[in-house]
Amino acid sequence: MKRIALAVATTAVALMSVNGLAYAQTKGGIIDVATIGEPPTLDPMASTADLVGIVTQHMFETLYTFDAKWGATPLLAAALPTISDDGMTVTIPLRTGIKFHDDSVMTAADVVASLERWTKIATRGKQAGEVITGITATDDATVTITLSKPYAPLLALLSLNNAAAIIIPAANAAQDPLTSFIGTGPYKLQERVPDQYIQLVRFDGYQSLGGEIDGYGGARNQYLDEIRFVPVPDPNTRIGAAMAGQYDYVDQLPVESFQQITDGATEPVVLAPFGWPVFVMNTKEGLNSNILVRKAIQAALAPEDMMLAAFGSEDFFKIDAAWYPDSFNWHSETGTEAYKPLGDTEAAKALLAEAGYDGSPLRILTSRQYEFHYKMALVAQAYLEAAGFKVQMDVVEWATLTTNRADPALWDIYITHSPFLPEPSLMGIMSDTSPGWWATDAKHAAVEAFNAESDPAKRVELFVDVQKVIYEEVPAFKVGNFNALAAQNPALDGVTPAPWPYFWNAYLSE
């Protein structure tokens, strides 16, 4: 009988907590993990791509991470930070005796150098860097961050695994791009053969936290000898490989293949709801620097048809204008009137005429490695053309897309997706420097008020104003909510279903 692993993303339970397993864990073995492609980099500071975070979270660690309820929990830090009464001094105690993969010992100097690099290189680091006035080593085991004003998202930003505040040796922090991939994680890089595999092996000097497994937090046990990440860009190839049991874990399968996976040699892993697909607008230059053009796109798109084409069955998606589903305390319907499930072609035509559209191609940057992105793009193209746009589809490899989206001259819309993030300020559009480059007075007023407030209930109220500005200025178009599907070898145990799958604590049963 097949097991179906299901993780429900709510404010109460977002990751499945494993407090004890019913059978003994075995040490040893190698697993092969099929991913959607080749990561563009192994520097998690330099990319917000989920694929980069999935691989590199095994190699590098942050000061904090997320527990099973999406609360921040210590990882390389010894405890949650102490915050001054005025909210502008954040003191972080560090775990001692932590070794890097080169056997050097982590000190506060490494943490300071790493965080300074993060504020210069990572989009989320730059976001935090706008309010960080200093990062200093109080002593070898304490780091102090000073702020220009209270900043509630800082702890979540320090916890995330993409555009991540990883801690690396101070000597390597000057590297850009990173060429020495030395972290503190449970596995270290052994070999990378581009387009073939990334081989990680157990780091024998790793010092796990004690206690129970708790989401991404708690104990990180190194049962496996090796983890090999293998790029399999074609979704149909991933389906066939999952059915045949060719890999121990296959990530990002088209949800319509659920029954095929159920009948095959591996087990389906479903996360419901997983996240949202989003069309990001280039507000910096080109067609979408005109807000009326963005509003025309918002009016033209038909999310119901887009999601149906992408996911096939309403069992795997929901039409939802709110940026967070009703299972999250961030949920609100305020400001969502412009979201029309079947679009409004006539309104789009009127807005396009008002914008003075000259017939220039609207360039949509997408990839077929996430097949649902491409299917949504095809439906979007039809509705946009019906509204009067000339549409140019630029279909590239995912690694190329993550490179090209950094150049505002190359695209007008790019398609991506995200899990529902525990802190709204982790969303890419909240950063002025994230591709899309949304930076307006209205945004800044709403986001800065939200970020400065520490009271959780008041922050929920203030996020309503952020969502209103998103709909008024259209830096992005959230299409809906969707579930995600992966496949797992029945002999692979100890894997917690999660948005970014991880394989410490995993083992092969006898």
XYZ file of C-alpha atoms in Angstrom:
510
model
C 0.000 0.000 0.000
C 1.342 3.421 -0.956
C 2.010 6.041 1.688
C 1.209 9.630 0.808
C 3.250 12.147 2.764
C 1.244 15.307 3.237
C 2.371 18.604 4.765
C -0.272 21.252 5.398
C 1.009 24.830 5.388
C -0.824 26.750 8.105
C 0.229 29.211 10.748
C 0.125 26.373 13.255
C 1.778 23.537 11.329
C 3.873 24.186 8.267
C 6.445 21.423 8.475
C 5.893 17.960 9.867
C 7.747 17.598 13.147
C 9.464 14.265 13.664
C 10.021 13.722 17.382
C 10.872 10.058 17.163
C 10.836 7.292 14.589
C 9.313 3.879 15.069
C 12.314 1.992 13.800
C 16.066 2.220 14.036
C 17.927 4.543 11.701
C 20.696 2.978 9.645
C 23.896 4.782 8.848
C 25.459 4.737 5.408
C 24.344 4.693 1.828
C 24.054 7.099 -1.070
C 20.907 8.739 -2.400
C 20.287 10.374 -5.758
C 17.956 13.375 -5.840
C 16.519 14.502 -9.182
C 16.128 18.278 -9.391
C 14.577 20.520 -12.025
C 17.935 21.523 -13.435
C 21.445 22.772 -12.853
C 21.651 25.477 -10.168
C 23.072 28.716 -11.559
C 25.391 29.028 -8.555
C 26.317 27.299 -5.323
C 26.479 30.636 -3.528
C 23.147 30.958 -1.703
C 23.785 34.633 -1.009
C 23.815 35.322 -4.731
C 20.471 33.777 -5.663
C 16.856 33.593 -4.533
C 16.281 30.460 -6.637
C 14.712 27.632 -4.642
C 16.945 25.144 -6.430
C 20.060 26.874 -5.081
C 18.663 26.837 -1.563
C 17.664 23.170 -1.743
C 21.199 22.062 -2.580
C 23.254 24.533 -0.575
C 21.324 24.276 2.712
C 23.159 20.977 3.203
C 26.546 22.715 2.855
C 26.034 26.102 4.479
C 24.203 27.206 7.595
C 22.694 30.427 8.879
C 22.513 31.824 12.392
C 18.838 30.909 12.598
C 16.424 28.686 10.726
C 12.710 27.797 10.867
C 11.081 25.265 13.156
C 8.015 23.139 12.372
C 5.680 26.074 13.086
C 7.707 28.530 10.977
C 9.124 30.241 14.024
C 12.767 31.295 14.022
C 15.019 28.947 15.970
C 18.799 28.951 16.594
C 21.141 27.101 14.254
C 24.656 28.585 14.487
C 23.448 31.055 17.084
C 23.340 29.798 20.660
C 19.973 31.419 21.383
C 17.448 33.840 19.996
C 18.812 37.390 19.926
C 18.480 39.904 22.704
C 16.858 43.090 21.419
C 17.202 46.438 23.172
C 14.133 48.291 24.423
C 14.299 50.741 21.530
C 14.495 47.854 19.038
C 17.718 49.075 17.459
C 20.394 46.861 19.023
C 20.317 43.133 18.277
C 22.778 40.964 20.222
C 23.385 37.419 18.957
C 25.219 34.815 21.046
C 27.085 32.224 18.984
C 27.628 28.519 19.450
C 31.281 27.784 20.153
C 33.561 25.122 18.747
C 31.706 25.008 15.407
C 33.997 23.852 12.611
C 34.047 24.818 8.963
C 34.664 22.172 6.315
C 38.352 23.183 6.287
C 38.474 22.357 10.047
C 38.922 25.984 11.078
C 36.745 27.102 13.997
C 33.979 29.660 13.543
C 34.348 32.900 15.489
C 32.459 36.168 15.646
C 34.898 37.609 13.076
C 33.668 35.061 10.513
C 30.069 35.950 11.296
C 30.712 39.677 10.945
C 32.498 39.231 7.599
C 29.737 36.932 6.345
C 26.900 39.263 7.316
C 28.700 42.232 5.781
C 29.018 40.252 2.533
C 25.325 39.369 2.783
C 24.287 43.028 2.972
C 26.302 43.765 -0.175
C 25.480 40.717 -2.341
C 22.144 39.154 -1.361
C 18.858 40.822 -2.307
C 17.485 40.105 1.149
C 20.755 41.217 2.706
C 20.528 44.501 0.834
C 16.960 44.806 2.074
C 18.157 44.447 5.669
C 21.212 46.567 4.911
C 19.005 49.611 4.421
C 18.442 49.713 8.183
C 21.663 48.084 9.446
C 24.163 50.692 10.631
C 26.768 48.347 12.059
C 27.789 44.710 12.549
C 30.438 44.159 15.190
C 32.066 41.363 17.174
C 31.505 42.097 20.849
C 33.746 39.129 21.655
C 34.633 35.826 19.958
C 31.186 34.410 20.686
C 28.911 37.450 20.372
C 27.847 39.618 17.423
C 25.924 42.866 17.714
C 23.846 44.349 14.890
C 22.817 47.985 15.233
C 19.867 49.390 13.304
C 18.743 52.865 12.322
C 15.182 51.943 13.352
C 13.311 48.882 14.619
C 13.070 46.216 11.940
C 10.754 43.270 12.646
C 11.704 41.088 9.628
C 15.417 40.863 10.515
C 15.206 37.507 12.293
C 13.250 35.909 9.425
C 15.705 37.308 6.887
C 18.579 35.791 8.860
C 16.761 32.434 8.845
C 15.885 31.904 5.180
C 17.892 29.547 2.962
C 17.918 31.601 -0.251
C 19.607 34.951 -0.657
C 20.793 33.466 2.587
C 22.883 34.923 5.391
C 25.211 31.910 5.390
C 28.267 31.927 7.625
C 31.573 31.267 5.847
C 35.220 31.783 6.817
C 36.138 35.466 6.927
C 38.944 34.823 4.419
C 36.371 33.752 1.830
C 33.902 36.553 2.441
C 35.704 38.861 0.011
C 35.024 36.459 -2.857
C 32.427 37.586 -5.403
C 31.570 35.294 -6.988
C 32.195 32.701 -4.310
C 34.808 30.193 -5.440
C 35.514 28.331 -2.183
C 32.389 26.525 -1.016
C 33.298 25.975 2.623
C 30.502 26.047 5.151
C 29.541 24.488 8.473
C 26.796 22.194 7.174
C 26.366 18.451 7.723
C 27.533 17.714 4.179
C 30.373 19.220 2.177
C 30.987 19.570 -1.531
C 33.021 16.700 -2.946
C 32.561 17.218 -6.677
C 30.443 19.169 -9.117
C 30.156 18.045 -12.724
C 27.943 20.611 -14.458
C 24.744 19.163 -15.924
C 25.583 15.745 -14.431
C 25.633 15.878 -10.632
C 26.601 17.692 -7.457
C 28.137 15.259 -4.975
C 27.954 16.056 -1.274
C 29.625 13.854 1.342
C 29.294 13.656 5.108
C 31.331 16.245 7.013
C 32.819 14.293 9.909
C 33.534 17.450 11.904
C 29.883 18.508 11.966
C 28.366 19.400 15.330
C 24.623 18.950 15.329
C 22.308 20.679 17.728
C 20.932 18.355 20.320
C 17.296 17.724 21.028
C 14.471 16.664 18.774
C 14.007 17.226 15.064
C 11.880 20.335 14.607
C 11.270 21.402 11.009
C 14.535 22.798 9.649
C 15.666 23.203 13.255
C 16.706 20.824 15.988
C 18.935 17.807 15.435
C 20.562 17.330 12.027
C 21.666 13.716 11.851
C 24.101 12.546 9.189
C 22.931 9.040 8.425
C 23.718 9.134 4.695
C 27.264 8.910 3.381
C 26.502 10.899 0.235
C 23.767 12.956 -1.361
C 23.942 13.432 -5.130
C 21.796 16.097 -6.760
C 21.182 15.251 -10.413
C 19.684 17.801 -12.832
C 16.737 16.400 -14.800
C 15.324 19.430 -16.638
C 12.592 17.723 -18.649
C 9.439 17.161 -16.547
C 8.385 14.106 -18.550
C 11.785 12.558 -17.895
C 11.337 13.250 -14.183
C 7.935 11.543 -14.270
C 9.352 8.480 -16.019
C 12.285 8.329 -13.628
C 9.958 8.543 -10.631
C 7.697 5.803 -11.976
C 10.713 3.560 -12.575
C 12.268 4.254 -9.178
C 15.429 5.587 -10.817
C 16.037 8.188 -8.069
C 15.493 8.163 -4.337
C 13.737 11.532 -4.465
C 12.312 13.405 -7.461
C 11.451 17.049 -6.906
C 8.859 19.241 -8.627
C 6.724 16.794 -10.584
C 3.721 18.021 -12.581
C 0.724 17.458 -10.308
C -1.245 15.782 -13.100
C 1.207 12.873 -12.839
C -0.061 12.048 -9.331
C -1.841 8.829 -10.349
C 1.140 7.688 -12.442
C 3.432 8.166 -9.457
C 0.980 6.393 -7.155
C 0.968 3.373 -9.503
C 4.758 3.419 -9.986
C 7.793 2.365 -7.988
C 7.969 5.462 -5.781
C 5.576 7.165 -3.393
C 3.942 10.543 -3.991
C 4.781 13.387 -1.634
C 2.192 16.184 -1.650
C 2.470 19.591 -0.011
C -0.880 21.349 0.162
C -1.131 24.274 -0.205
C 2.461 24.769 -1.291
C 2.599 28.309 -2.594
C 1.759 30.667 -5.377
C 2.833 31.189 -9.000
C 3.557 34.818 -9.796
C 4.176 36.988 -12.858
C 6.799 39.565 -11.841
C 6.735 42.908 -13.676
C 9.835 44.851 -14.699
C 8.917 48.228 -13.247
C 12.370 49.677 -13.914
C 12.360 50.038 -17.695
C 10.493 49.013 -20.811
C 6.747 48.580 -21.214
C 6.023 47.783 -17.584
C 7.656 50.920 -16.264
C 4.235 52.394 -17.193
C 1.762 51.599 -14.402
C -1.162 51.705 -16.850
C 0.426 48.907 -18.879
C 0.797 46.861 -15.698
C -2.835 47.518 -14.830
C -3.823 46.427 -18.353
C -1.950 43.153 -17.827
C -3.650 42.676 -14.462
C -7.043 43.184 -16.100
C -6.290 40.951 -19.076
C -5.033 37.860 -17.263
C -7.489 35.070 -16.448
C -6.131 33.191 -13.428
C -8.803 30.495 -13.494
C -7.895 29.372 -17.007
C -4.185 29.781 -16.295
C -4.318 27.568 -13.202
C -6.531 24.997 -14.911
C -4.035 24.720 -17.773
C -1.122 24.506 -15.350
C -2.507 21.995 -12.855
C -5.348 20.204 -14.624
C -7.620 19.628 -11.646
C -9.039 21.824 -8.914
C -7.747 19.169 -6.507
C -4.340 20.794 -7.009
C -5.083 24.522 -7.092
C -7.350 27.255 -5.798
C -8.254 30.592 -7.309
C -7.341 33.084 -4.595
C -6.543 36.770 -4.935
C -5.183 37.190 -1.417
C -1.403 36.944 -1.230
C -1.772 34.525 1.689
C -4.438 31.783 1.950
C -7.006 31.827 4.731
C -4.944 29.353 6.781
C -2.410 32.143 7.442
C -2.971 35.058 9.794
C -1.709 37.342 6.994
C -4.819 36.548 4.925
C -6.957 39.480 3.768
C -9.268 40.148 0.828
C -8.711 43.895 1.050
C -7.643 45.495 -2.221
C -8.204 42.412 -4.364
C -11.100 43.781 -6.464
C -8.855 44.040 -9.542
C -8.324 40.246 -9.534
C -10.811 38.787 -12.031
C -10.811 34.959 -12.292
C -11.735 35.096 -15.986
C -10.076 38.411 -16.776
C -11.654 41.572 -18.177
C -10.537 42.001 -21.769
C -12.481 45.209 -22.384
C -11.050 46.888 -19.289
C -7.585 45.796 -20.384
C -8.109 47.286 -23.848
C -9.192 50.614 -22.346
C -6.196 50.738 -20.022
C -3.849 49.883 -22.877
C -5.276 52.687 -24.985
C -4.924 55.100 -22.065
C -1.307 54.004 -21.681
C -0.576 54.899 -25.305
C 0.698 51.404 -26.093
C 2.713 51.472 -29.333
C 2.648 47.773 -30.224
C 6.087 46.937 -28.833
C 6.467 43.267 -27.878
C 5.652 42.358 -24.301
C 8.493 39.946 -23.457
C 7.574 37.061 -21.172
C 10.589 35.231 -19.762
C 9.824 31.659 -18.721
C 11.144 28.105 -18.608
C 9.806 24.620 -19.310
C 11.710 23.056 -16.441
C 8.798 24.187 -14.332
C 6.206 23.039 -16.859
C 3.359 24.789 -15.072
C 5.116 28.121 -15.626
C 5.144 27.495 -19.363
C 1.518 26.359 -19.487
C 0.405 29.482 -17.637
C 2.463 31.590 -20.033
C 0.687 30.122 -23.066
C -2.743 30.916 -21.636
C -1.567 34.374 -20.569
C -0.308 35.008 -24.098
C -3.742 34.298 -25.551
C -5.529 36.638 -23.149
C -2.927 39.389 -23.521
C -3.133 39.227 -27.288
C -6.942 39.414 -27.083
C -6.475 42.653 -25.123
C -4.234 44.106 -27.834
C -0.706 43.221 -26.713
C 1.920 41.838 -29.023
C 3.538 39.060 -26.969
C 7.046 37.641 -27.296
C 7.706 34.383 -25.441
C 11.324 33.891 -24.380
C 11.626 30.273 -23.223
C 15.005 29.452 -21.671
C 16.625 27.046 -19.214
C 15.855 27.881 -15.575
C 19.491 28.697 -14.845
C 19.472 31.151 -17.761
C 16.238 32.697 -16.538
C 17.671 33.353 -13.084
C 20.625 35.073 -14.763
C 18.615 37.046 -17.323
C 16.061 38.347 -14.846
C 18.862 40.378 -13.237
C 19.109 42.456 -16.453
C 16.141 44.847 -16.846
C 16.862 45.230 -20.559
C 15.963 41.591 -21.283
C 12.368 41.143 -20.107
C 9.044 42.687 -19.187
C 7.524 39.789 -17.215
C 9.229 36.785 -15.731
C 7.360 33.829 -14.261
C 8.310 32.265 -10.974
C 6.713 30.744 -7.889
C 7.272 30.640 -4.175
C 6.183 28.683 -1.156
C 4.064 30.670 1.275
C 6.746 32.373 3.316
C 6.312 32.830 7.070
C 7.224 36.514 6.934
C 5.777 38.681 4.114
C 8.927 40.794 3.986
C 10.705 37.710 2.619
C 8.728 38.071 -0.616
C 10.984 39.226 -3.429
C 8.827 42.228 -4.372
C 9.286 43.668 -0.869
C 12.925 44.404 -1.718
C 13.678 47.378 -3.983
C 16.685 45.528 -5.421
C 14.955 42.258 -6.311
C 14.388 41.758 -10.089
C 11.329 43.837 -10.841
C 12.860 46.771 -8.906
C 9.577 48.024 -7.482
C 10.410 51.186 -5.531
C 7.742 53.852 -5.027
C 6.748 56.262 -2.283
C 3.481 54.385 -1.690
C 5.319 51.081 -1.355
C 7.891 52.533 1.009
C 5.239 54.108 3.246
C 3.316 50.833 3.596
C 6.301 48.496 3.864
C 8.294 50.654 6.260
C 5.351 50.956 8.644
C 4.872 47.182 8.482
C 8.556 46.448 9.057
C 8.912 48.882 11.957
C 6.045 47.384 13.961
C 6.953 44.605 16.391
C 3.484 43.791 17.731
C 2.221 40.710 15.793
C -1.452 41.749 15.796
C -0.648 45.252 14.554
C 1.624 43.810 11.869
C -1.292 41.734 10.538
C -3.336 44.939 10.227
C -0.479 46.780 8.526
C 0.034 44.000 5.966
C -3.445 44.827 4.661
C -2.033 48.192 3.536
C 0.897 46.446 1.832
C -1.449 44.170 -0.120
C -3.538 47.186 -1.181
C -0.467 48.904 -2.623
C 0.549 45.718 -4.460
C -2.829 45.648 -6.196
C -2.792 49.382 -6.867
C 0.711 49.442 -8.395
C 0.923 45.883 -9.825
C 4.611 45.022 -9.311
C 3.533 41.401 -9.685
C 0.464 39.292 -10.412
C -0.269 36.420 -8.051
C -2.107 33.768 -10.085
C -3.491 31.543 -7.312
C -2.581 28.863 -4.759
C -1.185 25.485 -5.769
C -0.074 22.169 -4.329
C 3.310 20.617 -5.079
C 4.169 17.021 -5.919
C 7.391 15.067 -5.463
C 8.208 11.333 -5.347
C 10.186 9.308 -2.832
C 11.790 5.880 -2.699
C 9.810 3.705 -0.205
C 13.151 2.704 1.340
C 14.078 6.323 2.058
C 12.936 7.272 5.546
C 13.311 10.247 7.838
C 12.476 12.855 5.176
C 10.209 15.631 6.437
C 7.956 16.963 3.653
C 8.982 20.583 3.240
C 8.970 23.372 0.632
C 12.746 23.061 0.299
C 13.384 19.320 0.736
C 16.364 18.394 2.909
C 18.080 15.101 3.559
C 19.929 15.386 6.840
C 17.986 13.040 9.129
C 17.174 10.863 6.097
C 18.322 7.265 5.887
C 17.826 4.137 3.827
C 15.901 1.465 5.703
C 17.156 -2.088 5.619
